[in-house]
Coordinates of C-alpha atoms (C1' of nucleotides) in Angstrom, one line a residue:
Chain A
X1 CA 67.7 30.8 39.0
X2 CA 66.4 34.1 37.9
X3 CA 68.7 36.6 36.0
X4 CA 71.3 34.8 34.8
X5 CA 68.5 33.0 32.1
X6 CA 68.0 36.3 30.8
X7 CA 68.0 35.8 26.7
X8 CA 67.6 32.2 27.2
X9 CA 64.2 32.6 26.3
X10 CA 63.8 36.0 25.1
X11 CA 59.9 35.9 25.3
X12 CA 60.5 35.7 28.9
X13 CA 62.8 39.1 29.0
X14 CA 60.5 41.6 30.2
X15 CA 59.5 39.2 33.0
X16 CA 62.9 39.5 34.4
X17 CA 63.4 43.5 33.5
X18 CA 60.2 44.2 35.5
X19 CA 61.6 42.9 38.6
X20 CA 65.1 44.8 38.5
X21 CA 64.0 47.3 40.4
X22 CA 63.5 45.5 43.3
X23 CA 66.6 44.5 43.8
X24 CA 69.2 45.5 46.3
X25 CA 72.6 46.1 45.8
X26 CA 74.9 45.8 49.0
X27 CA 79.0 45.3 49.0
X28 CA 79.9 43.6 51.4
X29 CA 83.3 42.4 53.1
X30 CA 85.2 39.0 52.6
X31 CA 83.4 36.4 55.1
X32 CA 79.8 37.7 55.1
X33 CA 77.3 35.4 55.4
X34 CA 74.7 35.8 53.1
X35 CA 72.4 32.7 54.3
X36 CA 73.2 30.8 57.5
X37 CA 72.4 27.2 57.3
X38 CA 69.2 26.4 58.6
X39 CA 67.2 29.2 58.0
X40 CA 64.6 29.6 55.1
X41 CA 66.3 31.8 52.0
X42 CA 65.0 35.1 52.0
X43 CA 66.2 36.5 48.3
X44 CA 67.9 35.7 45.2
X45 CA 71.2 36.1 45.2
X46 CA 73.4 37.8 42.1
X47 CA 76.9 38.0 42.0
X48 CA 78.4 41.5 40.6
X49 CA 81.9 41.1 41.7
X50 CA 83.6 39.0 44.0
X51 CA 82.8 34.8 44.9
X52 CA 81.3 32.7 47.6
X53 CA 81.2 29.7 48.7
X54 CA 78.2 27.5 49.8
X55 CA 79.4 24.9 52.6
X56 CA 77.6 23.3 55.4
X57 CA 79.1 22.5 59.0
X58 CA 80.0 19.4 60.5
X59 CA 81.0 19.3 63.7
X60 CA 82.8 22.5 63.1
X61 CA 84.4 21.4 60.2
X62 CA 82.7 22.4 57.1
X63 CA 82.8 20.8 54.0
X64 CA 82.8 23.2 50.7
X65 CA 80.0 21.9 48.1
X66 CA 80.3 25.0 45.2
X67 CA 82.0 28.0 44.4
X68 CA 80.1 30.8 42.8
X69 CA 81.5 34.2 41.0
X70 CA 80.6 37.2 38.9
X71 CA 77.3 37.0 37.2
X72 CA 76.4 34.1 39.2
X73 CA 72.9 33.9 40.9
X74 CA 71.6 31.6 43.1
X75 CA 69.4 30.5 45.5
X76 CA 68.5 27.2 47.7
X77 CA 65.2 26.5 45.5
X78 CA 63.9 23.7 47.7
X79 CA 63.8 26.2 50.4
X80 CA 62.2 28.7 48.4
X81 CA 59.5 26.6 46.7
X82 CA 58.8 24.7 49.8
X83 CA 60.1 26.9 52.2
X84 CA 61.7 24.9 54.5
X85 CA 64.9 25.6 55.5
X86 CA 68.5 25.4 53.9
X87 CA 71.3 22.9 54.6
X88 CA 74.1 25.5 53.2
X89 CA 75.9 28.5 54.5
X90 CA 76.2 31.2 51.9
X91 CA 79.5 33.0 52.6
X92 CA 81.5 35.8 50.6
X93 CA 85.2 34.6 49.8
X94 CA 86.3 38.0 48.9
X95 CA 84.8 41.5 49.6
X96 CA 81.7 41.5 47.3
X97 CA 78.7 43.4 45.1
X98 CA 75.5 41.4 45.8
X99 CA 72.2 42.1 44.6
X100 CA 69.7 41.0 46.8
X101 CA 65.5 40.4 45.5
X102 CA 63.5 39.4 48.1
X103 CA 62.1 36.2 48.0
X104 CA 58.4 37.7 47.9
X105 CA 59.4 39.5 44.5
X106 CA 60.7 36.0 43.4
X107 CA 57.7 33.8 44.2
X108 CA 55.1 36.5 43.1
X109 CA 57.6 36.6 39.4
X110 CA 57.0 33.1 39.3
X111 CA 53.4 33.1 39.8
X112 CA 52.8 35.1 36.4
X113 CA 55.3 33.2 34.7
X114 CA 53.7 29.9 35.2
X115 CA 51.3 30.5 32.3
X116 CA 53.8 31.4 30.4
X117 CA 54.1 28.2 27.8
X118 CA 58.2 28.9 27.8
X119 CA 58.9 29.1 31.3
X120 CA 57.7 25.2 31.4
X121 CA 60.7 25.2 28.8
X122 CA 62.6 27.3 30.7
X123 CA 62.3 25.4 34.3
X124 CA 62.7 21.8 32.6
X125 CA 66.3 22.9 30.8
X126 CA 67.1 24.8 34.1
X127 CA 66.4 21.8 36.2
X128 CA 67.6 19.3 33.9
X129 CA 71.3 21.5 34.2
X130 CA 71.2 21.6 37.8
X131 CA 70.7 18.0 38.5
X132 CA 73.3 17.7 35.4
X133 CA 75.4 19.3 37.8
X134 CA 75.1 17.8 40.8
X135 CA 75.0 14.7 39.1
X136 CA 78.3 15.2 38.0
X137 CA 79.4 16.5 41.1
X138 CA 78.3 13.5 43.0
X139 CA 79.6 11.1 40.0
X140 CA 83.3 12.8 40.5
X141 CA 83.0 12.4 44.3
X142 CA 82.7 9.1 43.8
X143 CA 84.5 8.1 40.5
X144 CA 87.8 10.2 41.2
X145 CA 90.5 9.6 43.6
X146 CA 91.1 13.3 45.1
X147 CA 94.5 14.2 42.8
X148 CA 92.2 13.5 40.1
X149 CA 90.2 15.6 41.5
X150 CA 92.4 18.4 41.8
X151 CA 93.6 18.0 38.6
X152 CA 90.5 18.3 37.1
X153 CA 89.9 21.6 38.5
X154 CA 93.2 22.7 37.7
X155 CA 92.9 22.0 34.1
X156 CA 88.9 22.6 33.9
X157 CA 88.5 25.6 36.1
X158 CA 91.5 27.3 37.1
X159 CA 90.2 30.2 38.4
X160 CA 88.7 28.5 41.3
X161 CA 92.7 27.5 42.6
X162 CA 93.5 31.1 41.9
X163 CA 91.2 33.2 43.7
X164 CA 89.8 30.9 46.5
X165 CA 92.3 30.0 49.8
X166 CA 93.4 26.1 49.5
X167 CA 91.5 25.3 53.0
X168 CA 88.6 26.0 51.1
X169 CA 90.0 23.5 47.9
X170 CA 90.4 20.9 50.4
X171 CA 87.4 21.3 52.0
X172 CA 85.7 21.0 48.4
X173 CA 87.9 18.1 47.7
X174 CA 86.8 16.2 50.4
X175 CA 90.3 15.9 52.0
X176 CA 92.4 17.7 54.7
X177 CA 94.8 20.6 54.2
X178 CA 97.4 18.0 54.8
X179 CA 96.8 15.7 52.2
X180 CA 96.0 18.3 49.3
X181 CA 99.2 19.8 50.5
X182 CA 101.1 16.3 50.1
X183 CA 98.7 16.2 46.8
X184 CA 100.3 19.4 45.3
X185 CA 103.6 18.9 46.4
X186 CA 103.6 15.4 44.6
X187 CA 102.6 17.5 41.2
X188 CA 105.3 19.4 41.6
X189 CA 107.3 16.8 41.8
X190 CA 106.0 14.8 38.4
X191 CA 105.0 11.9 40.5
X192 CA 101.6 11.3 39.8
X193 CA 100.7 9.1 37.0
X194 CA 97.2 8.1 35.8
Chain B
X1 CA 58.8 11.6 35.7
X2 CA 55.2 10.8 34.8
X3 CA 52.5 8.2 36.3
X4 CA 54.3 8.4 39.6
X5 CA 53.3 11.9 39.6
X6 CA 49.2 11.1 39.2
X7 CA 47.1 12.5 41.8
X8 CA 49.4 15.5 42.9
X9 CA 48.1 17.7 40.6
X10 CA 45.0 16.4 40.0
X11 CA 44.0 18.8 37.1
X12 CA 46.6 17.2 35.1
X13 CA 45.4 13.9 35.7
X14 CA 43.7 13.6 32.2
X15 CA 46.9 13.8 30.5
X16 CA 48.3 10.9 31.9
X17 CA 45.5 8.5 31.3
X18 CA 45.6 9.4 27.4
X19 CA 48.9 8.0 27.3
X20 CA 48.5 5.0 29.3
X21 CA 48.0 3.3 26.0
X22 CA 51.3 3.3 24.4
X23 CA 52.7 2.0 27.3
X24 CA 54.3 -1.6 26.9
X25 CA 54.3 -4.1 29.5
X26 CA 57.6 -6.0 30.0
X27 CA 58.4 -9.1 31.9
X28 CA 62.1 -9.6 32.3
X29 CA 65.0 -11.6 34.4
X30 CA 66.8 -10.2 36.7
X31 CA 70.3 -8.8 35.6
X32 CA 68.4 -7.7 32.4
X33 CA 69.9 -4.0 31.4
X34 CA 67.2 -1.3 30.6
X35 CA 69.2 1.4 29.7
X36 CA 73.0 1.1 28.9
X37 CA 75.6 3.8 30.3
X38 CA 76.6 6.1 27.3
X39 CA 73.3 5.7 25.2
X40 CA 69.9 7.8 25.2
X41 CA 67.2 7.2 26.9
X42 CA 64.0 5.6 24.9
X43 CA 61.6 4.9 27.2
X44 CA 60.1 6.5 30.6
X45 CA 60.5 3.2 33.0
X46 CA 58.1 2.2 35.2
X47 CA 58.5 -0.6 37.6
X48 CA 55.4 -2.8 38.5
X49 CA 57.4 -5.1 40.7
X50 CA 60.7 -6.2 41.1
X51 CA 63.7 -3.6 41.8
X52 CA 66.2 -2.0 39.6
X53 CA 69.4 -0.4 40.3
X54 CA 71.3 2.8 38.5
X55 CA 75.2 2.5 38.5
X56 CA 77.8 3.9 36.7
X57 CA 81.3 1.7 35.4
X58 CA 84.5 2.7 36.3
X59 CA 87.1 0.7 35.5
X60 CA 85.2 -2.8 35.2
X61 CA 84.1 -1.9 38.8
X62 CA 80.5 -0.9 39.3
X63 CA 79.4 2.2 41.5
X64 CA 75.8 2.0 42.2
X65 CA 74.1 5.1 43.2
X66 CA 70.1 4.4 43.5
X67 CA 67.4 1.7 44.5
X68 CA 64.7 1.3 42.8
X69 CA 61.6 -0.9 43.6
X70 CA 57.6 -0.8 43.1
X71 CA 55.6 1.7 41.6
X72 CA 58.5 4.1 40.8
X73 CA 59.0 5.3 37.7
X74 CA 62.9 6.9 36.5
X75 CA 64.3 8.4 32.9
X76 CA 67.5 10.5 32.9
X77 CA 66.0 13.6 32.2
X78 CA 68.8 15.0 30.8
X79 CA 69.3 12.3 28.4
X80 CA 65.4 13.1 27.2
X81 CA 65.4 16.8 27.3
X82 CA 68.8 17.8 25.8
X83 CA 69.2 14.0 24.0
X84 CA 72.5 13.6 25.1
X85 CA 74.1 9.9 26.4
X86 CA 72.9 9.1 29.7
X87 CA 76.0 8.5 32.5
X88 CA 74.1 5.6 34.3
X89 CA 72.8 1.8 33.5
X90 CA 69.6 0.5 34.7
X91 CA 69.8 -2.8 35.1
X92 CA 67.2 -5.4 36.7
X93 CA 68.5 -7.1 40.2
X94 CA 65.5 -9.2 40.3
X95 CA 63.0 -10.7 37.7
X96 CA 60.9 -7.9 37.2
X97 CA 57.3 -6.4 35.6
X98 CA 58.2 -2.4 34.1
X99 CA 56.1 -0.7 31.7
X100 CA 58.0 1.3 29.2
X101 CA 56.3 4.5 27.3
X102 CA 58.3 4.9 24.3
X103 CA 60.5 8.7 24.7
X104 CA 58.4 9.9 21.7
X105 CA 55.3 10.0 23.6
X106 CA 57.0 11.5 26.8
X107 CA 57.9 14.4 24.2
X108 CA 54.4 14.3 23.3
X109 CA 53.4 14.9 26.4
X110 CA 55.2 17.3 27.7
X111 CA 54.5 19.8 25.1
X112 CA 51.1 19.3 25.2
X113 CA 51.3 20.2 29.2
X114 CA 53.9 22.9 28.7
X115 CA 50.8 25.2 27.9
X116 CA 49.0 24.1 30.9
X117 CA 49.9 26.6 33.9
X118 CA 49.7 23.4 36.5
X119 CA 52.4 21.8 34.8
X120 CA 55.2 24.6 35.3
X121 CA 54.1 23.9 39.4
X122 CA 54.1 20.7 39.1
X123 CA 58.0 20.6 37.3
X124 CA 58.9 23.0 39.9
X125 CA 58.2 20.6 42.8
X126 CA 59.4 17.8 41.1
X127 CA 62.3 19.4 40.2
X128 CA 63.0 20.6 44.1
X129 CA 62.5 17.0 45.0
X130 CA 64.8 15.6 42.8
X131 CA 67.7 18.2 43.9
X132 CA 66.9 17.8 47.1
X133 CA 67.2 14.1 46.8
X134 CA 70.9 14.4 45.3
X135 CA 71.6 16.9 47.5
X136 CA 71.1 14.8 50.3
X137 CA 72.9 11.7 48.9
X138 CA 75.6 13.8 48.2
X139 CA 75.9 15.5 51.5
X140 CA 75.1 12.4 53.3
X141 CA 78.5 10.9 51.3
X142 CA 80.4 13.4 52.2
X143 CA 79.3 13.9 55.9
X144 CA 79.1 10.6 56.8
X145 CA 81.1 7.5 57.5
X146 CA 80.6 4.3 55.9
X147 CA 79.5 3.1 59.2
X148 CA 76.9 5.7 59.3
X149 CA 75.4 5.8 56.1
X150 CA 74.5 1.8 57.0
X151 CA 73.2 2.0 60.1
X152 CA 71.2 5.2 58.2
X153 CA 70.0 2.6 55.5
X154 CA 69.4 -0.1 58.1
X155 CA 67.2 2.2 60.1
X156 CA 65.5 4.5 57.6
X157 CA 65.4 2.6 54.4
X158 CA 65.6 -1.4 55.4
X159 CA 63.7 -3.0 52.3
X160 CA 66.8 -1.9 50.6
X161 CA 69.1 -4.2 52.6
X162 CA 66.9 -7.2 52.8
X163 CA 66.1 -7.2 49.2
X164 CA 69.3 -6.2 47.5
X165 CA 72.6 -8.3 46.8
X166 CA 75.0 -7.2 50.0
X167 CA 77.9 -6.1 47.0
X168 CA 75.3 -3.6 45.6
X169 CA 75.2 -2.2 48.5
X170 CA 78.5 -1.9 49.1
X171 CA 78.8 -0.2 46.0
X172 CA 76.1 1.8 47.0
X173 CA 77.8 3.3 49.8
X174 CA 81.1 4.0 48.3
X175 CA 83.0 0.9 49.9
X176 CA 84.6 -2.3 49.2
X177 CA 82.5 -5.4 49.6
X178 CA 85.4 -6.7 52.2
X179 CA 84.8 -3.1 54.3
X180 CA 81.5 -3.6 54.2
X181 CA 81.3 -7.3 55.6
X182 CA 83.3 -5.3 58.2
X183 CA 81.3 -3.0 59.1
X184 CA 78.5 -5.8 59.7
X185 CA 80.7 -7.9 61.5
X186 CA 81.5 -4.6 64.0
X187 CA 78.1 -4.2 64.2
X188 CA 76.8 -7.2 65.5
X189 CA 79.8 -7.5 68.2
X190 CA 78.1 -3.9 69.5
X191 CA 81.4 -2.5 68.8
X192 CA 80.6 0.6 66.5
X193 CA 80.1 4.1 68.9
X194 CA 78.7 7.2 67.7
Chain C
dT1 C1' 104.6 49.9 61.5
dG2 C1' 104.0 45.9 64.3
dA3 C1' 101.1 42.4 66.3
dA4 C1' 97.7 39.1 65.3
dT5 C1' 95.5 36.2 62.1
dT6 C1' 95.4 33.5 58.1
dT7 C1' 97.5 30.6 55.0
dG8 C1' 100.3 26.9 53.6
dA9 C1' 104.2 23.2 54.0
dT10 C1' 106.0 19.3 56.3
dA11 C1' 107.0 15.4 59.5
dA12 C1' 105.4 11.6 62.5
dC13 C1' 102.1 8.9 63.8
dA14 C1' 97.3 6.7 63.8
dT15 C1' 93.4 5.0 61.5
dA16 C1' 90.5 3.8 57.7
dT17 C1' 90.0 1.4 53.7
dG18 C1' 91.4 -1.2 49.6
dT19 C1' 93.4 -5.6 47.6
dT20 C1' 94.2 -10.3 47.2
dA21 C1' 93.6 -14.7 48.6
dT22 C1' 91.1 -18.4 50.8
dC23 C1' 87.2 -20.7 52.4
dG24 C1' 82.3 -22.0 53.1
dT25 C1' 77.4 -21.8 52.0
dC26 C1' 73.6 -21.6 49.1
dG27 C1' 70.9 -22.0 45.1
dC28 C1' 70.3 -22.9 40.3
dC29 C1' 70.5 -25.6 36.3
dG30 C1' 72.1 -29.3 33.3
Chain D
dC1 C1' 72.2 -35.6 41.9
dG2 C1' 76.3 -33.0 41.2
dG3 C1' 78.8 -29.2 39.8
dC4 C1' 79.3 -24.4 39.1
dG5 C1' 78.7 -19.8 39.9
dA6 C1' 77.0 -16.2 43.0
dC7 C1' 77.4 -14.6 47.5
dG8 C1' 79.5 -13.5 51.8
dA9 C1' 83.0 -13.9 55.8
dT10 C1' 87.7 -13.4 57.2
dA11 C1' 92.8 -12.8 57.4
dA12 C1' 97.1 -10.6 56.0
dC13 C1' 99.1 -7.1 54.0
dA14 C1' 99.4 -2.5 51.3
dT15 C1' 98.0 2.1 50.7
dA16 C1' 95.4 6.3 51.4
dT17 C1' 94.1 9.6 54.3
dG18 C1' 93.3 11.9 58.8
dT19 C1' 95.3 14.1 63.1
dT20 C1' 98.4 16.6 65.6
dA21 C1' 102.2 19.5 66.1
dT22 C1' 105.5 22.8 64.4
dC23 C1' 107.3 26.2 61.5
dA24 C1' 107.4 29.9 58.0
dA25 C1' 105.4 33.2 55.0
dA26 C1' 101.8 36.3 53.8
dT27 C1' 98.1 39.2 54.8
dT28 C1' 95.2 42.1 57.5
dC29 C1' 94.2 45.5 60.6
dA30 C1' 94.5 48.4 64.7

DNA sequence: TGAATTTGATAACATATGTTATCGTCGCCG
DNA sequence: CGGCGACGATAACATATGTTATCAAATTCA
């Protein structure tokens, strides 16, 4: 929400270069949890190295909704502007290099920027992207069968099936282990036709 | 996006009575299409009375994904902000009263109350709501059985079952209209078990 | 290094859901 | 009034996907 705009609106730079120093930089190990569902988001959360995954459980099965790496921030902003709490689990993938600003730094930021005339700007694009995205998310979920699916991500984001474990895919697919397993091993095979 | 929003900032109010002006009242049949899938959004839509629905085509087979019905209003704002195709038809399902404000007035608008600081609040809440909203239809499809995701409409959101066409509603929840006359039928023999 | 855990493939079976076809009811319109 | 199209139920069958169990390979970690 916060960093990652830098230059989008250069007026708005020195907003975000004020705040820097708040921020905390941790590594962390592979499987950290960075925000446990349920609880109200405490920071902002930017990506230096490594990725994680937001998921949310079901009875103790958890279904995968994004995938986030390098120079990646985020945050649940419903649960930071109303601060209620979050439906998703924030959880490294790989041992990572977080930087961590308190939520207190990110509301009180937002407070002088809302008289700024481009952070209107700013907040309609970065809204209007978001829901873009889980708009498209959603539209895929429903639209695709899950090879599709897969295949999608193999030809749009291939990083994703290279660095995160295929329990995790599957989970983000919406299918089990099994069938993504009996879904790749069909590709391999040349059997799938659309 | 706009008159739905009176009252909840009430500094802002002003802004949206100088527009209530260009806004042009339509009465039209049911089935009547608002906005077409792949084209750009003219007009902020507000419905007076009747319902519309937003779906998508795939493959000569609708997918419906929202409800609409009195005194809402609904634009894609992507499709006004970045001017980019929209993904979803609106169509009417019954004979209904909207109001249309021509897009050019909306951009109007909004640059006028980009300067205004209660207007970066206000985008930020509405913004949160609409994510949250998405959020939660797409969680809810991915968590929940067809079963479930009926019984949740029955329950939490019944106007929409007594007033829509049962085969929007199947498309709604991401079944065939044959699954869903199954699910009923399960239903009322007290068979379905949570 | 060696054991434990994680990851992934596969088979066999169970269940959920789609597809097609048929039928009946209802409401609208000529 | 009569026919036609929209709507909905149901049966029969086909397919997609989940579940459980088992095995093998890779990775982690004490």
């Amino acid at each position: 929400m916060l960093f990652h705009f830098k230059n989008q609106f250069p007026q708005l730079n020195p907003f975000w270069d004020k705040y820097l120093e708040f921020q905390q930089r941790q590594e962390v190990a592979a499987k950290t949890i960075l925000l446990a569902e349920g609880t109200v988001s405490q920071n902002y959360i930017f990506i230096e190295k490594g990725c994680v995954r937001a998921f949310f459980n079901n009875n103790g099965d958890d279904k995968t909704v994004q995938f986030f790496f390098e120079n990646e921030g985020l945050t649940s902003f419903e649960s930071f502007i109303n601060d209620t709490p979050g439906q998703f689990t924030i959880e490294t993938i790989e041992p990572s290099v977080v930087y961590l600003l308190p939520k207190q730094y990110v509301i009180r930021l937002m407070e002088e920027l809302s008289s700024e005339p481009y952070f209107a700007r700013l907040i309609m694009q970065v809204s209007a992207g978001r829901q873009t995205h889980y708009i498209n998310e959603f539209v895929s979920f429903i639209r695709d069968k899950p090879e599709q699916r897969y295949q999608k991500l193999l030809t749009e984001r291939p990083h994703i099936i290279q660095r995160v474990p295929q329990h995790y895919i599957a989970s983000y697919l919406g299918v089990s282990t099994v069938h993504l397993s009996r879904i790749k091993s069909k590709l391999a095979k040349g059997k799938l036709h659309f």
